[in-house]
Amino acid sequence: MTSKGLNTLREARQLSVDLSELLRDPGTSKRFEFTDDLEGLSLDMGRVDPALAFELVLESLVEGILVRGKVAGTYVLGCIRCLRSFERPFELELSEVLSYPDQPGAEEGYQITGDLADLEPVVRDAVLLAMPVNPLHAPDCKGLCPVCGSDRNETDCGHEAARVDLRWEPLEELKQRLSTPGSAPGAERTN
Ligand SMILES: [Zn+2]
Ligand SMILES: [Zn+2]
């Protein structure tokens, strides 16, 4: 990537909203509806499609600006059973306060710097926190065959019967033990 490309990316990451009408004017509020790209949000289980849509109300408080509203977008996830990639739309509620830097404890939370509210940290935290931890592409995903590795949602490889439901494994072991020669019904004492 060229250095120009990097700069463009860095500017695009700045998910910022003009606060000039709201700053230090408690009680005023302003509605924002916009779409913006936020690149590079990913975790082990998937990533966030950069295109996000926002419907926000920013409200001026004594201690800062309250950001309330919705962010909508799409997660691109990897199914934990069959490993296929799939998309899942999401819509999340946001409600966070951006504090003025002179407020006590402001450095521990989200902060206002200048006339622009950088919403990227707020959005990044909310969207990553809500990402499904064990994503399944469908609730009844059959997963991959443990014998041949084929996708059991797509093909019936015939290994189905070899697979034992883990809950029945203790019973399966018992059955095996009972059917070994030493404990076969013929050798059993009946008194
Ligand atoms: Zn799956
Ligand atoms: Zn198989």
mmCIF file of C-alpha atoms and ligand atoms in Angstrom:
data_model
loop_
_atom_site.group_PDB
_atom_site.id
_atom_site.type_symbol
_atom_site.label_atom_id
_atom_site.label_comp_id
_atom_site.label_asym_id
_atom_site.label_seq_id
_atom_site.Cartn_x
_atom_site.Cartn_y
_atom_site.Cartn_z
ATOM 1 C CA MET A 1 0.000 0.000 0.000
ATOM 2 C CA THR A 2 1.307 3.491 -0.849
ATOM 3 C CA SER A 3 1.655 6.114 1.866
ATOM 4 C CA LYS A 4 -1.189 8.023 0.239
ATOM 5 C CA GLY A 5 -3.383 4.958 0.639
ATOM 6 C CA LEU A 6 -2.498 4.759 4.294
ATOM 7 C CA ASN A 7 -3.397 8.385 4.859
ATOM 8 C CA THR A 8 -6.752 7.938 3.175
ATOM 9 C CA LEU A 9 -7.441 4.952 5.354
ATOM 10 C CA ARG A 10 -6.551 6.836 8.501
ATOM 11 C CA GLU A 11 -8.881 9.696 7.580
ATOM 12 C CA ALA A 12 -11.656 7.264 6.757
ATOM 13 C CA ARG A 13 -11.295 5.713 10.212
ATOM 14 C CA GLN A 14 -12.119 9.030 11.779
ATOM 15 C CA LEU A 15 -15.810 8.496 12.336
ATOM 16 C CA SER A 16 -16.443 12.014 13.459
ATOM 17 C CA VAL A 17 -19.454 14.225 13.957
ATOM 18 C CA ASP A 18 -19.518 18.022 14.172
ATOM 19 C CA LEU A 19 -20.401 19.079 17.708
ATOM 20 C CA SER A 20 -19.989 22.824 17.365
ATOM 21 C CA GLU A 21 -23.719 23.559 17.823
ATOM 22 C CA LEU A 22 -23.921 21.427 20.957
ATOM 23 C CA LEU A 23 -20.752 22.119 22.907
ATOM 24 C CA ARG A 24 -21.225 23.713 26.328
ATOM 25 C CA ASP A 25 -24.931 24.198 25.672
ATOM 26 C CA PRO A 26 -26.735 21.669 27.893
ATOM 27 C CA GLY A 27 -30.240 20.758 26.790
ATOM 28 C CA THR A 28 -29.647 21.120 23.068
ATOM 29 C CA SER A 29 -29.645 18.058 20.869
ATOM 30 C CA LYS A 30 -29.071 17.193 17.265
ATOM 31 C CA ARG A 31 -30.047 14.242 15.104
ATOM 32 C CA PHE A 32 -27.558 12.596 12.760
ATOM 33 C CA GLU A 33 -28.335 10.010 10.112
ATOM 34 C CA PHE A 34 -25.421 8.922 8.001
ATOM 35 C CA THR A 35 -23.484 6.021 6.591
ATOM 36 C CA ASP A 36 -19.753 5.678 6.995
ATOM 37 C CA ASP A 37 -17.012 3.126 6.556
ATOM 38 C CA LEU A 38 -15.084 1.774 9.486
ATOM 39 C CA GLU A 39 -12.250 -0.502 8.374
ATOM 40 C CA GLY A 40 -10.313 -3.075 10.305
ATOM 41 C CA LEU A 41 -12.804 -4.292 12.913
ATOM 42 C CA SER A 42 -12.200 -7.997 13.414
ATOM 43 C CA LEU A 43 -11.914 -10.717 16.022
ATOM 44 C CA ASP A 44 -11.077 -14.427 15.805
ATOM 45 C CA MET A 45 -14.636 -15.409 14.899
ATOM 46 C CA GLY A 46 -15.134 -12.883 12.159
ATOM 47 C CA ARG A 47 -15.020 -9.304 11.006
ATOM 48 C CA VAL A 48 -17.311 -6.345 10.592
ATOM 49 C CA ASP A 49 -18.208 -5.250 7.083
ATOM 50 C CA PRO A 50 -16.882 -1.658 6.879
ATOM 51 C CA ALA A 51 -20.209 -0.159 5.704
ATOM 52 C CA LEU A 52 -22.163 1.013 8.756
ATOM 53 C CA ALA A 53 -25.393 3.010 9.012
ATOM 54 C CA PHE A 54 -26.092 5.358 11.911
ATOM 55 C CA GLU A 55 -29.192 6.969 13.380
ATOM 56 C CA LEU A 56 -28.023 9.003 16.329
ATOM 57 C CA VAL A 57 -29.192 11.751 18.612
ATOM 58 C CA LEU A 58 -26.424 13.731 20.267
ATOM 59 C CA GLU A 59 -27.522 15.526 23.382
ATOM 60 C CA SER A 60 -25.559 18.190 25.176
ATOM 61 C CA LEU A 61 -25.072 17.549 28.894
ATOM 62 C CA VAL A 62 -23.216 19.550 31.520
ATOM 63 C CA GLU A 63 -20.416 16.978 31.617
ATOM 64 C CA GLY A 64 -20.268 16.170 27.925
ATOM 65 C CA ILE A 65 -22.289 14.823 25.018
ATOM 66 C CA LEU A 66 -24.652 11.866 25.232
ATOM 67 C CA VAL A 67 -24.573 9.713 22.102
ATOM 68 C CA ARG A 68 -27.754 7.679 21.719
ATOM 69 C CA GLY A 69 -29.197 5.723 18.825
ATOM 70 C CA LYS A 70 -28.585 2.858 16.471
ATOM 71 C CA VAL A 71 -25.750 1.482 14.419
ATOM 72 C CA ALA A 72 -26.553 -1.133 11.778
ATOM 73 C CA GLY A 73 -24.237 -3.243 9.692
ATOM 74 C CA THR A 74 -23.176 -6.758 8.831
ATOM 75 C CA TYR A 75 -20.927 -9.278 10.518
ATOM 76 C CA VAL A 76 -18.932 -11.598 8.248
ATOM 77 C CA LEU A 77 -18.469 -14.696 10.379
ATOM 78 C CA GLY A 78 -16.896 -18.135 10.139
ATOM 79 C CA CYS A 79 -19.195 -20.999 11.158
ATOM 80 C CA ILE A 80 -17.519 -22.886 14.021
ATOM 81 C CA ARG A 81 -18.853 -26.254 12.780
ATOM 82 C CA CYS A 82 -18.503 -26.205 8.987
ATOM 83 C CA LEU A 83 -16.055 -23.271 8.724
ATOM 84 C CA ARG A 84 -17.964 -21.585 5.900
ATOM 85 C CA SER A 85 -18.083 -17.822 5.815
ATOM 86 C CA PHE A 86 -21.505 -16.221 6.168
ATOM 87 C CA GLU A 87 -23.043 -12.821 6.762
ATOM 88 C CA ARG A 88 -25.311 -11.763 9.589
ATOM 89 C CA PRO A 89 -26.897 -8.308 9.755
ATOM 90 C CA PHE A 90 -26.952 -6.532 13.102
ATOM 91 C CA GLU A 91 -28.517 -3.469 14.649
ATOM 92 C CA LEU A 92 -27.234 -2.244 17.995
ATOM 93 C CA GLU A 93 -28.312 0.413 20.445
ATOM 94 C CA LEU A 94 -25.684 2.912 21.494
ATOM 95 C CA SER A 95 -25.807 5.007 24.625
ATOM 96 C CA GLU A 96 -22.521 6.513 25.724
ATOM 97 C CA VAL A 97 -21.305 9.787 27.117
ATOM 98 C CA LEU A 98 -18.336 11.581 25.598
ATOM 99 C CA SER A 99 -16.896 13.686 28.415
ATOM 100 C CA TYR A 100 -15.231 17.068 28.290
ATOM 101 C CA PRO A 101 -11.541 16.631 29.109
ATOM 102 C CA ASP A 102 -11.906 18.810 32.239
ATOM 103 C CA GLN A 103 -14.478 16.465 33.798
ATOM 104 C CA PRO A 104 -13.351 14.257 36.693
ATOM 105 C CA GLY A 105 -12.610 10.756 35.430
ATOM 106 C CA ALA A 106 -12.834 11.837 31.791
ATOM 107 C CA GLU A 107 -9.566 10.144 30.874
ATOM 108 C CA GLU A 108 -11.033 6.748 31.748
ATOM 109 C CA GLY A 109 -13.940 7.025 29.311
ATOM 110 C CA TYR A 110 -14.691 8.451 25.886
ATOM 111 C CA GLN A 111 -13.528 12.015 25.456
ATOM 112 C CA ILE A 112 -14.380 15.067 23.401
ATOM 113 C CA THR A 113 -11.421 16.714 21.747
ATOM 114 C CA GLY A 114 -12.160 19.931 19.890
ATOM 115 C CA ASP A 115 -15.350 20.503 17.899
ATOM 116 C CA LEU A 116 -15.522 16.987 16.547
ATOM 117 C CA ALA A 117 -16.768 13.898 18.339
ATOM 118 C CA ASP A 118 -14.675 10.907 17.350
ATOM 119 C CA LEU A 119 -17.264 8.144 17.498
ATOM 120 C CA GLU A 120 -14.880 5.431 16.386
ATOM 121 C CA PRO A 121 -13.997 4.125 19.880
ATOM 122 C CA VAL A 122 -17.675 4.039 20.918
ATOM 123 C CA VAL A 123 -18.735 2.225 17.766
ATOM 124 C CA ARG A 124 -15.765 -0.131 17.746
ATOM 125 C CA ASP A 125 -16.374 -1.221 21.364
ATOM 126 C CA ALA A 126 -20.126 -1.754 20.885
ATOM 127 C CA VAL A 127 -19.850 -3.627 17.602
ATOM 128 C CA LEU A 128 -17.005 -5.923 18.678
ATOM 129 C CA LEU A 129 -18.623 -6.664 22.043
ATOM 130 C CA ALA A 130 -21.842 -7.774 20.342
ATOM 131 C CA MET A 131 -20.162 -10.062 17.808
ATOM 132 C CA PRO A 132 -21.430 -13.646 18.222
ATOM 133 C CA VAL A 133 -18.866 -15.715 20.138
ATOM 134 C CA ASN A 134 -19.647 -19.153 18.648
ATOM 135 C CA PRO A 135 -21.212 -18.337 15.304
ATOM 136 C CA LEU A 136 -23.232 -20.992 13.470
ATOM 137 C CA HIS A 137 -24.231 -20.358 9.843
ATOM 138 C CA ALA A 138 -27.516 -22.125 10.665
ATOM 139 C CA PRO A 139 -28.772 -23.352 14.068
ATOM 140 C CA ASP A 140 -28.814 -26.946 12.787
ATOM 141 C CA CYS A 141 -25.459 -26.866 10.964
ATOM 142 C CA LYS A 142 -24.293 -30.484 10.574
ATOM 143 C CA GLY A 143 -20.623 -29.538 10.502
ATOM 144 C CA LEU A 144 -17.774 -31.380 8.851
ATOM 145 C CA CYS A 145 -17.494 -35.172 8.833
ATOM 146 C CA PRO A 146 -14.834 -36.151 11.405
ATOM 147 C CA VAL A 147 -13.802 -39.083 9.176
ATOM 148 C CA CYS A 148 -13.435 -37.595 5.680
ATOM 149 C CA GLY A 149 -13.815 -33.869 6.318
ATOM 150 C CA SER A 150 -16.636 -33.307 3.854
ATOM 151 C CA ASP A 151 -19.293 -30.717 4.600
ATOM 152 C CA ARG A 152 -22.230 -32.730 5.900
ATOM 153 C CA ASN A 153 -24.622 -29.915 5.032
ATOM 154 C CA GLU A 154 -23.731 -30.464 1.375
ATOM 155 C CA THR A 155 -23.062 -34.176 0.974
ATOM 156 C CA ASP A 156 -23.955 -37.426 2.657
ATOM 157 C CA CYS A 157 -20.593 -39.167 2.707
ATOM 158 C CA GLY A 158 -21.993 -42.244 4.426
ATOM 159 C CA HIS A 159 -19.940 -41.845 7.597
ATOM 160 C CA GLU A 160 -23.043 -40.705 9.454
ATOM 161 C CA ALA A 161 -23.497 -43.969 11.382
ATOM 162 C CA ALA A 162 -19.939 -43.985 12.691
ATOM 163 C CA ARG A 163 -20.551 -40.810 14.570
ATOM 164 C CA VAL A 164 -21.803 -41.286 18.112
ATOM 165 C CA ASP A 165 -23.638 -38.596 19.955
ATOM 166 C CA LEU A 166 -21.383 -37.699 22.889
ATOM 167 C CA ARG A 167 -24.263 -37.924 25.334
ATOM 168 C CA TRP A 168 -24.655 -41.625 24.497
ATOM 169 C CA GLU A 169 -20.966 -42.448 24.708
ATOM 170 C CA PRO A 170 -21.105 -43.866 28.296
ATOM 171 C CA LEU A 171 -23.969 -46.155 27.230
ATOM 172 C CA GLU A 172 -22.047 -47.173 24.140
ATOM 173 C CA GLU A 173 -19.078 -48.168 26.330
ATOM 174 C CA LEU A 174 -21.363 -50.163 28.608
ATOM 175 C CA LYS A 175 -22.806 -51.991 25.614
ATOM 176 C CA GLN A 176 -19.280 -52.830 24.418
ATOM 177 C CA ARG A 177 -18.305 -54.154 27.840
ATOM 178 C CA LEU A 178 -21.437 -56.275 28.148
ATOM 179 C CA SER A 179 -20.837 -57.814 24.754
ATOM 180 C CA THR A 180 -17.222 -58.853 25.436
ATOM 181 C CA PRO A 181 -16.808 -62.668 25.827
ATOM 182 C CA GLY A 182 -16.254 -62.599 29.622
ATOM 183 C CA SER A 183 -19.597 -61.009 30.294
ATOM 184 C CA ALA A 184 -21.595 -62.486 27.449
ATOM 185 C CA PRO A 185 -25.064 -63.735 28.483
ATOM 186 C CA GLY A 186 -23.992 -67.383 28.038
ATOM 187 C CA ALA A 187 -21.182 -67.035 30.599
ATOM 188 C CA GLU A 188 -23.314 -65.234 33.130
ATOM 189 C CA ARG A 189 -24.100 -66.910 36.446
ATOM 190 C CA THR A 190 -27.758 -66.842 37.276
ATOM 191 C CA ASN A 191 -27.820 -67.362 41.053
HETATM 192 ZN ZN ZN B 1 -22.047 -24.266 9.436
HETATM 193 ZN ZN ZN B 2 -17.333 -38.635 5.841
#
